[in-house]
Coordinates of C-alpha atoms and ligand atoms in Angstrom, one line a residue:
Chain A
M1 CA 73.3 67.5 5.8
T2 CA 73.3 63.7 5.2
E3 CA 70.2 62.3 3.6
L4 CA 67.0 61.2 5.3
L5 CA 65.0 58.4 4.0
T6 CA 62.1 59.3 1.6
P7 CA 58.8 57.5 1.7
V8 CA 58.7 54.4 -0.5
V9 CA 55.4 55.2 -2.2
D10 CA 53.2 52.4 -3.4
D11 CA 50.0 52.5 -5.6
D12 CA 47.7 52.6 -2.6
G13 CA 49.6 55.4 -0.8
A14 CA 50.4 57.6 -3.9
P15 CA 47.4 59.9 -3.5
F16 CA 48.4 60.7 0.1
W17 CA 51.7 62.1 -1.1
E18 CA 50.1 63.9 -4.1
Y19 CA 47.7 65.7 -1.7
A20 CA 50.6 66.4 0.7
A21 CA 52.5 68.1 -2.1
R22 CA 49.5 70.5 -2.3
G23 CA 49.6 71.1 1.4
E24 CA 46.5 69.0 2.1
L25 CA 46.4 66.2 4.7
R26 CA 43.9 63.7 3.3
V27 CA 42.9 60.2 4.4
Q28 CA 41.4 57.4 2.4
A29 CA 37.8 56.7 3.0
C30 CA 35.3 54.2 1.7
A31 CA 33.0 55.7 -1.0
A32 CA 30.2 53.0 -0.7
A33 CA 26.8 54.4 0.2
G34 CA 26.2 54.1 3.9
C35 CA 29.8 53.2 4.8
G36 CA 32.4 55.9 4.6
A37 CA 34.9 54.2 6.9
M38 CA 38.2 56.0 7.0
R39 CA 41.2 53.7 6.8
F40 CA 45.0 53.9 7.2
P41 CA 47.4 52.8 5.8
P42 CA 45.6 53.0 2.5
R43 CA 44.6 49.7 0.9
P44 CA 42.7 48.4 -2.1
C45 CA 39.3 47.8 -0.5
C46 CA 37.3 48.6 2.6
P47 CA 37.8 46.2 5.6
R48 CA 34.3 47.1 6.8
C49 CA 32.2 46.5 3.6
G50 CA 34.5 45.2 0.9
S51 CA 33.9 48.1 -1.5
F52 CA 36.8 49.1 -3.8
A53 CA 35.3 52.6 -4.2
A54 CA 37.4 55.1 -2.3
V55 CA 37.7 58.9 -1.9
W56 CA 40.4 60.9 -0.2
R57 CA 38.8 63.0 2.6
R58 CA 40.5 66.2 3.6
T59 CA 41.2 66.4 7.4
S60 CA 41.6 69.5 9.5
G61 CA 45.2 68.6 10.1
K62 CA 44.6 68.8 13.8
G63 CA 45.6 66.1 16.2
R64 CA 47.1 65.2 19.6
I65 CA 50.4 63.6 20.5
W66 CA 49.6 60.0 21.4
S67 CA 53.2 58.9 22.0
Y68 CA 56.7 59.8 21.1
V69 CA 60.3 58.4 21.3
V70 CA 63.7 59.9 21.5
P71 CA 66.1 57.6 19.5
H72 CA 69.8 57.5 20.3
P73 CA 72.6 56.0 18.2
P74 CA 73.3 53.6 16.6
L75 CA 71.1 55.2 13.8
L76 CA 71.4 55.7 10.1
P77 CA 73.9 58.6 9.6
G78 CA 71.3 61.2 8.5
Y79 CA 69.3 60.7 11.6
A80 CA 72.2 60.3 14.0
A81 CA 73.2 63.9 12.9
L82 CA 69.8 65.1 14.2
V83 CA 69.9 63.5 17.7
P84 CA 67.9 64.3 19.9
Y85 CA 65.1 64.3 17.3
H86 CA 61.9 62.7 18.4
P87 CA 59.4 60.8 16.2
V88 CA 55.9 61.5 17.4
L89 CA 52.7 59.6 16.9
V90 CA 49.8 62.0 16.2
E91 CA 46.2 60.9 16.7
L92 CA 44.0 62.7 14.2
A93 CA 41.2 64.7 15.6
D94 CA 39.0 63.7 12.6
A95 CA 39.8 59.9 13.0
P96 CA 41.2 58.9 16.4
H97 CA 42.1 55.4 15.3
I98 CA 44.4 56.9 12.7
R99 CA 47.8 57.9 14.2
L100 CA 50.4 59.3 11.9
V101 CA 54.1 59.0 12.6
G102 CA 55.9 62.3 12.0
N103 CA 58.1 64.9 13.5
L104 CA 57.4 67.8 15.8
V105 CA 59.2 70.9 14.6
A106 CA 59.3 74.6 15.5
R107 CA 57.9 75.7 12.2
A108 CA 57.2 74.2 8.7
G109 CA 60.8 74.2 7.3
A110 CA 62.7 73.8 10.6
P111 CA 64.9 70.8 11.2
L112 CA 63.8 67.7 13.1
D113 CA 65.8 68.7 16.2
S114 CA 64.3 72.2 16.3
V115 CA 62.0 71.5 19.4
A116 CA 63.7 70.4 22.6
P117 CA 62.6 66.9 23.7
G118 CA 61.5 68.4 27.1
R119 CA 58.7 70.2 25.3
L120 CA 57.0 67.0 24.2
R121 CA 54.0 65.9 26.1
I122 CA 51.4 63.1 25.5
G123 CA 48.1 64.8 24.7
A124 CA 49.6 68.1 23.4
R125 CA 47.6 69.6 20.5
V126 CA 49.4 69.8 17.2
Q127 CA 48.7 71.0 13.7
A128 CA 50.0 69.6 10.4
V129 CA 52.3 71.7 8.3
F130 CA 54.3 70.5 5.2
A131 CA 57.9 70.4 4.4
D132 CA 60.3 69.0 1.7
Q133 CA 62.2 65.9 2.7
G134 CA 64.6 64.8 0.0
G135 CA 62.3 66.0 -2.8
V136 CA 59.1 64.6 -1.3
V137 CA 56.6 66.8 0.6
V138 CA 55.8 65.2 3.9
P139 CA 53.6 66.3 6.8
R140 CA 55.3 67.7 9.9
W141 CA 53.7 68.9 13.1
V142 CA 53.8 72.1 15.1
L143 CA 52.5 72.7 18.6
E144 CA 49.2 74.6 18.6
R145 CA 50.5 76.5 21.6
P146 CA 54.2 76.7 21.2
Chain B
M1 CA 40.8 10.8 21.7
A2 CA 39.5 12.0 18.3
P3 CA 36.4 14.2 18.4
P4 CA 33.2 12.6 16.9
D5 CA 33.3 14.8 13.8
G6 CA 36.5 13.2 12.6
T7 CA 38.8 16.1 13.1
A8 CA 42.0 15.5 15.0
F9 CA 43.0 16.9 18.3
L10 CA 46.5 18.4 18.8
K11 CA 46.2 18.2 22.5
D12 CA 49.0 16.1 23.9
S13 CA 49.2 14.1 20.6
T14 CA 52.9 15.0 20.1
A15 CA 55.9 15.5 22.3
I16 CA 59.3 17.1 22.1
V17 CA 61.8 14.3 22.6
G18 CA 65.1 16.0 21.7
I19 CA 66.7 19.4 22.0
G20 CA 70.1 20.6 20.8
R21 CA 72.1 23.8 20.5
T22 CA 75.5 25.2 19.7
P23 CA 77.4 27.5 22.1
F24 CA 76.2 31.1 22.2
A25 CA 78.6 34.0 21.5
R26 CA 78.8 37.4 20.1
R27 CA 80.7 35.8 17.3
L28 CA 81.0 32.2 16.2
P29 CA 83.4 31.3 13.3
E30 CA 81.1 28.8 11.5
S31 CA 78.4 29.7 9.0
E32 CA 74.7 29.8 9.9
K33 CA 74.3 26.6 7.8
A34 CA 77.0 24.7 9.8
L35 CA 75.5 25.9 13.1
A36 CA 72.1 24.8 12.0
C37 CA 73.5 21.3 11.2
R38 CA 75.2 21.1 14.5
A39 CA 72.1 22.0 16.5
V40 CA 69.8 19.6 14.5
L41 CA 72.3 16.7 14.9
A42 CA 72.6 17.4 18.6
A43 CA 68.8 17.4 19.0
L44 CA 68.5 14.1 17.1
A45 CA 71.3 12.6 19.2
D46 CA 69.5 13.8 22.4
A47 CA 66.3 12.1 21.2
G48 CA 68.1 8.9 20.1
I49 CA 66.6 9.1 16.6
A50 CA 68.6 8.6 13.4
P51 CA 68.7 11.6 11.0
S52 CA 67.5 9.2 8.3
E53 CA 64.1 9.0 10.1
V54 CA 63.4 12.7 9.9
D55 CA 60.6 13.4 7.4
A56 CA 59.4 16.9 8.5
F57 CA 61.0 20.3 8.9
A58 CA 59.7 23.6 10.2
S59 CA 61.4 27.0 10.4
Y60 CA 60.5 30.6 10.5
T61 CA 61.5 33.6 8.3
M62 CA 64.9 35.3 8.6
E63 CA 66.3 31.8 8.6
E64 CA 68.9 31.6 5.9
T65 CA 69.3 27.8 5.7
D66 CA 66.5 26.2 3.8
E67 CA 65.2 22.6 4.1
V68 CA 67.0 21.4 1.0
E69 CA 70.4 22.4 2.4
L70 CA 69.7 21.2 5.9
A71 CA 68.1 17.9 4.9
K72 CA 70.9 16.8 2.6
A73 CA 73.6 17.9 5.0
V74 CA 72.3 16.0 8.1
G75 CA 71.2 13.0 6.1
A76 CA 67.4 13.2 6.5
G77 CA 65.3 10.6 4.7
D78 CA 62.5 11.4 2.3
V79 CA 60.8 14.6 3.6
T80 CA 57.0 14.7 3.3
F81 CA 56.2 17.9 5.3
F82 CA 58.1 21.3 5.4
S83 CA 56.8 24.6 6.5
K84 CA 58.3 28.1 7.0
V85 CA 56.3 30.5 9.1
G86 CA 56.5 34.3 8.6
Y87 CA 57.3 37.2 10.9
G88 CA 60.7 36.3 12.3
G89 CA 60.5 36.1 16.1
G90 CA 56.7 35.7 15.9
G91 CA 57.0 32.3 14.3
S92 CA 59.1 30.4 16.8
C93 CA 56.3 28.5 18.5
A94 CA 54.4 28.1 15.3
T95 CA 57.1 25.7 14.1
L96 CA 55.9 23.3 16.8
A97 CA 52.3 23.9 16.0
H98 CA 52.9 23.0 12.3
L99 CA 54.9 19.9 13.1
A100 CA 52.4 18.8 15.6
A101 CA 49.6 19.2 13.1
A102 CA 51.6 17.3 10.4
I103 CA 52.4 14.4 12.7
T104 CA 48.9 14.2 14.2
T105 CA 47.3 14.0 10.8
G106 CA 49.7 11.4 9.5
Q107 CA 51.7 13.6 7.1
A108 CA 55.0 12.9 8.8
T109 CA 56.5 11.0 11.8
V110 CA 59.7 12.7 12.9
G111 CA 59.7 16.5 12.8
V112 CA 62.7 18.9 13.3
A113 CA 62.3 22.6 14.1
W114 CA 65.3 24.8 14.2
R115 CA 66.7 28.3 14.2
S116 CA 70.2 29.4 13.3
R117 CA 71.2 33.0 13.4
K118 CA 74.3 35.1 13.4
R119 CA 72.8 38.3 14.7
G120 CA 75.8 38.9 16.9
S121 CA 78.4 39.1 14.2
G122 CA 76.1 39.7 11.2
P123 CA 74.4 43.0 10.1
R124 CA 71.5 44.6 11.9
P125 CA 68.5 44.1 9.7
W126 CA 67.3 47.8 10.1
T127 CA 70.5 49.1 8.5
D128 CA 69.4 47.7 5.1
T129 CA 67.4 50.6 3.6
T130 CA 66.8 48.6 0.3
A131 CA 64.9 45.7 1.9
Q132 CA 62.3 47.4 4.0
L133 CA 58.8 46.2 4.9
P134 CA 56.3 48.2 2.8
T135 CA 54.3 49.8 5.7
P136 CA 57.2 51.1 7.7
A137 CA 59.1 52.1 4.5
Q138 CA 56.3 54.5 3.5
W139 CA 54.7 55.6 6.7
T140 CA 57.1 55.4 9.6
R141 CA 60.8 55.0 8.8
P142 CA 61.2 58.3 6.9
F143 CA 60.4 60.1 10.1
G144 CA 63.2 58.4 11.9
L145 CA 61.4 55.6 13.5
L146 CA 64.1 53.3 12.2
R147 CA 64.6 50.2 14.4
P148 CA 62.4 47.7 16.2
A149 CA 63.4 49.3 19.4
D150 CA 62.0 52.6 18.3
E151 CA 58.7 51.0 17.1
I152 CA 58.2 49.2 20.4
A153 CA 59.4 52.2 22.5
M154 CA 56.5 54.2 20.9
L155 CA 54.0 51.7 22.3
A156 CA 55.9 51.4 25.6
R157 CA 55.7 55.1 26.4
R158 CA 52.0 55.1 25.8
Y159 CA 51.6 52.0 27.9
M160 CA 53.5 53.7 30.8
H161 CA 51.4 56.8 30.4
E162 CA 48.1 55.1 30.2
Y163 CA 48.6 52.6 33.0
G164 CA 51.3 54.1 35.3
A165 CA 53.9 51.5 34.5
T166 CA 57.4 52.6 35.4
R167 CA 61.0 52.0 34.5
D168 CA 61.3 50.0 37.7
H169 CA 58.7 47.6 36.3
L170 CA 60.8 47.2 33.1
F171 CA 63.9 46.8 35.3
N172 CA 62.1 43.9 37.2
V173 CA 61.9 42.1 33.9
A174 CA 65.5 42.7 32.9
L175 CA 66.7 41.7 36.4
A176 CA 64.7 38.4 36.5
C177 CA 66.2 37.4 33.2
R178 CA 69.7 38.4 34.2
N179 CA 69.4 36.6 37.6
R180 CA 68.5 33.4 35.7
A181 CA 71.3 33.9 33.2
N182 CA 73.7 34.2 36.2
Q183 CA 72.8 30.6 37.0
N184 CA 73.2 29.3 33.5
P185 CA 76.8 28.7 32.3
A186 CA 75.7 28.7 28.7
A187 CA 74.3 32.2 28.9
I188 CA 76.1 35.1 27.4
M189 CA 75.5 37.1 30.7
Y190 CA 76.4 34.2 33.0
E191 CA 79.1 36.1 34.9
R192 CA 77.6 39.6 34.6
P193 CA 75.1 40.5 37.4
L194 CA 72.8 43.5 36.8
T195 CA 72.0 46.1 39.5
R196 CA 69.2 48.8 39.6
D197 CA 71.9 51.4 39.5
M198 CA 73.4 50.0 36.3
Y199 CA 70.0 49.9 34.7
M200 CA 68.9 53.4 35.7
T201 CA 72.2 55.0 34.6
S202 CA 72.7 53.0 31.3
R203 CA 72.6 54.7 28.0
W204 CA 69.4 55.2 26.1
I205 CA 68.6 53.2 23.0
S206 CA 65.2 54.8 22.3
E207 CA 63.7 56.7 25.2
P208 CA 61.9 55.4 27.2
L209 CA 64.0 52.2 26.6
C210 CA 67.6 51.9 27.7
L211 CA 70.3 49.5 26.9
F212 CA 69.1 46.8 29.3
D213 CA 65.5 46.9 27.9
N214 CA 67.0 45.5 24.7
C215 CA 67.9 41.9 23.9
L216 CA 71.4 40.6 23.2
E217 CA 72.9 40.3 19.7
T218 CA 74.0 36.7 19.5
D219 CA 75.4 34.0 17.1
G220 CA 74.0 30.5 17.8
A221 CA 71.6 27.8 16.7
L222 CA 69.0 25.5 18.3
A223 CA 66.7 22.7 17.3
C224 CA 64.2 20.3 18.7
V225 CA 62.7 17.0 17.6
L226 CA 58.9 16.3 17.7
V227 CA 57.3 12.8 17.4
S228 CA 53.9 11.3 18.2
A229 CA 53.0 10.8 21.9
A230 CA 53.0 7.0 21.4
R231 CA 56.6 7.0 20.0
A232 CA 57.7 9.6 22.6
R233 CA 57.1 7.1 25.4
D234 CA 59.9 4.9 23.9
C235 CA 62.4 7.7 23.6
R236 CA 65.4 8.5 25.8
H237 CA 64.0 11.4 27.8
R238 CA 60.8 12.1 29.6
P239 CA 58.4 13.3 26.9
V240 CA 57.4 17.0 26.9
Y241 CA 53.9 17.1 25.4
V242 CA 52.6 19.9 23.1
H243 CA 49.4 20.4 25.0
S244 CA 48.1 23.4 23.1
A245 CA 49.4 25.6 20.3
A246 CA 48.1 28.7 18.6
Q247 CA 49.1 31.5 16.2
G248 CA 47.7 35.0 16.4
L249 CA 47.2 37.7 13.8
P250 CA 44.5 40.1 15.2
A251 CA 42.0 41.9 13.1
Q252 CA 43.4 45.2 11.8
H253 CA 46.9 44.4 13.1
H254 CA 49.8 46.2 11.4
G255 CA 52.9 44.4 12.7
M256 CA 55.4 46.2 14.9
V257 CA 54.0 49.5 13.8
N258 CA 50.5 48.7 15.2
Y259 CA 49.3 52.3 15.3
W260 CA 46.1 52.3 13.2
N261 CA 43.4 50.6 15.2
D262 CA 41.2 51.3 18.2
D263 CA 43.5 49.5 20.7
P264 CA 47.2 49.4 19.7
L265 CA 48.3 48.1 23.1
A266 CA 46.2 44.8 22.8
G267 CA 48.3 42.9 20.3
P268 CA 48.7 39.4 18.9
A269 CA 49.2 37.9 22.3
W270 CA 45.5 38.4 23.0
T271 CA 44.5 36.6 19.8
A272 CA 46.9 33.7 20.3
A273 CA 45.9 33.4 24.0
R274 CA 42.2 33.0 23.3
H275 CA 42.8 30.0 21.1
L276 CA 45.6 28.6 23.3
W277 CA 43.4 28.5 26.4
K278 CA 40.3 27.4 24.6
Q279 CA 42.1 24.1 23.7
A280 CA 43.8 23.6 27.0
D281 CA 42.8 21.6 30.1
F282 CA 44.3 24.2 32.4
G283 CA 44.5 28.0 32.7
P284 CA 47.0 30.7 33.4
E285 CA 46.8 30.2 37.1
D286 CA 48.1 26.6 36.6
V287 CA 51.2 27.6 34.7
D288 CA 54.3 26.7 36.7
V289 CA 56.9 28.5 34.7
A290 CA 56.8 30.8 31.6
Q291 CA 59.2 31.5 28.8
I292 CA 57.9 34.7 27.3
Y293 CA 59.5 36.4 24.2
D294 CA 61.7 39.2 25.4
A295 CA 63.3 41.1 22.6
F296 CA 62.3 44.2 24.6
T297 CA 61.3 44.4 28.3
P298 CA 57.9 46.0 27.6
L299 CA 56.8 42.9 25.7
I300 CA 56.6 41.1 29.1
P301 CA 53.9 43.2 30.8
L302 CA 52.0 43.3 27.5
S303 CA 52.3 39.5 27.2
L304 CA 51.3 38.9 30.9
E305 CA 48.1 40.8 30.1
G306 CA 47.6 39.1 26.7
Y307 CA 48.0 35.6 28.0
G308 CA 45.7 36.3 31.0
F309 CA 48.1 36.3 34.0
C310 CA 46.6 39.7 35.0
G311 CA 44.1 42.2 33.8
R312 CA 44.6 45.1 31.3
G313 CA 47.1 47.6 32.5
E314 CA 48.2 45.4 35.4
G315 CA 51.3 43.9 33.7
G316 CA 53.7 46.4 35.2
A317 CA 52.5 45.9 38.7
F318 CA 52.5 42.1 38.2
T319 CA 56.3 42.3 38.1
E320 CA 56.6 43.7 41.6
G321 CA 57.6 41.7 44.7
G322 CA 59.8 39.3 42.8
A323 CA 56.9 37.8 40.9
L324 CA 59.1 36.8 38.0
E325 CA 61.9 35.4 40.1
T326 CA 62.4 31.8 41.2
G327 CA 59.7 31.1 43.9
G328 CA 57.6 34.0 42.6
R329 CA 54.1 33.9 41.1
L330 CA 55.4 33.2 37.6
P331 CA 59.1 32.3 37.2
L332 CA 60.2 33.9 33.9
N333 CA 62.7 33.0 31.2
T334 CA 64.6 30.6 33.5
A335 CA 67.7 30.3 31.2
G336 CA 68.0 34.1 30.9
G337 CA 65.8 34.7 27.8
G338 CA 66.7 36.9 24.8
L339 CA 67.7 39.6 27.3
S340 CA 70.5 37.7 29.0
E341 CA 71.0 34.1 27.7
A342 CA 71.0 34.6 23.9
Y343 CA 68.9 36.3 21.3
V344 CA 68.1 33.6 18.8
H345 CA 64.7 34.7 17.8
G346 CA 63.1 33.0 20.8
F347 CA 64.0 29.4 20.1
N348 CA 66.1 29.2 23.3
L349 CA 62.8 29.8 25.1
I350 CA 61.4 26.6 23.7
T351 CA 64.4 24.5 24.6
E352 CA 64.4 26.0 28.1
G353 CA 60.7 25.1 28.5
V354 CA 61.6 21.5 27.6
R355 CA 64.4 21.5 30.2
Q356 CA 62.1 22.7 32.9
L357 CA 59.6 19.9 32.2
R358 CA 62.4 17.4 32.1
G359 CA 63.7 18.8 35.5
T360 CA 67.1 19.7 34.1
S361 CA 67.1 23.5 34.0
T362 CA 69.9 25.4 35.6
A363 CA 67.2 27.4 37.5
Q364 CA 64.8 24.5 38.0
V365 CA 61.3 25.3 39.3
P366 CA 60.7 22.4 41.7
G367 CA 58.1 20.0 40.3
A368 CA 57.3 22.1 37.2
E369 CA 54.6 20.3 35.2
T370 CA 53.3 23.1 32.9
C371 CA 55.1 25.8 30.9
L372 CA 53.9 28.5 28.6
V373 CA 56.3 29.4 25.7
T374 CA 55.5 32.5 23.6
A375 CA 56.9 34.0 20.4
G376 CA 57.3 37.7 19.7
E377 CA 54.4 40.0 20.9
G378 CA 54.0 43.0 18.6
V379 CA 54.2 40.9 15.4
P380 CA 51.9 38.1 14.2
T381 CA 52.8 35.6 16.9
S382 CA 52.5 32.1 18.2
A383 CA 52.6 30.2 21.5
V384 CA 52.6 26.7 23.0
L385 CA 51.6 25.2 26.3
L386 CA 54.0 22.4 27.2
R387 CA 53.4 19.7 29.9
N388 CA 55.1 16.6 31.1
Ligands
ZN401 ZN1 33.1 50.5 3.3

């Protein structure tokens, strides 16, 4: 299989990937008293209150498909080999304004084309699972009711 | 004219007096720099202004020719203002805003804005995996959301789901642009009519977007010349005034991957529009013709909503009944736009706005007096209202 891109991790995002490697889906949240705003993508300070204090709050890993696309070539070779794969945008049940891009798969380790595009539906409930992508553990998504 | 607090008004204080361009083609033999020089010299000749009088330049990112190279090649004088606006296609109209501000506040007298691009024969930016924007590189591209078309398709599917917009609405956009290109001998698609059957059976690029929902890939360059309103009255052509100008970067906006806020479908157009109309003497209902950035067809219904031509969710339905065609409610992209004339990061929309208000478009709206020109929706953007 040709290579897929791996996340280009920055200082702000590093904890997300460290938690993912442990099988946890965590989101950055403000640690200031009385604030607690969850934010994504991660950033140095809280856009609501300006605090630089942050925690990584564990989520249930539950969400719903907010939208999805089915890309067709021309694509980078690793992805062209997986057509018809289908990036999904998952709205987190714990923080609806946070929508993670990911891939819907039949089970944790299954390839990106393991679910037929016809199975996708906006609003479908999904659950986060974790899989290795080029040496980095990334979240993937499975249907709650396959 | 000046408000009592001493600040300067931009309203009608400057005018576009010259426009120029190279031919458009999938492949042009000359370099981007040579094309830029040709477009700038053509615009100055159109204005009847000597290159040595140019003292201001404005461009926007993904422009490979810088001010130093351009100024010395075309023979500009001493330059006292130069500006480069970010976000690629979102910056086209901001070049006019920056030049208008510089001229109105006395920092310069003759401004040139330009765009030169070899996107037809050059590489597709998304194929470069080493020079990625940080947010997509970490959070979206690894999952196969690789190209601008994929990023916009994600919003487009949600838009269609939420508001009942259809592929026929997107076709209406593609068709209006193509019909105008069929009247414009300079357009890449001049001799290539589009039918609904061609649209509905074309190959997918990123479902729900097909080939004809995507802009062209073009080599070409354009430029325009801006001076004060007082000087404009002595120039060769009827002045086209910059009536209002605005940039827009909304709170909690994330660029083309605008997925992490309460309302991803209300983008930069809304922010730019509020400022644009606040400064203007007229409103959306008074716009005679619009040149709206069309890298992808869904940007048109979104922009129609953002700039106030219809309500939220009504952008698809707005396109029905020939509304975007000549004689419709809002004639759109009358030279063919990025979808069918040329994709030069939206600068051809500016020059076509000028032609409409000079009365020299190949798809002239009779008696057009006002024109909205916008830059890319979905990225930090900009827009201008032009009037004659
Ligand atoms: Zn906070």
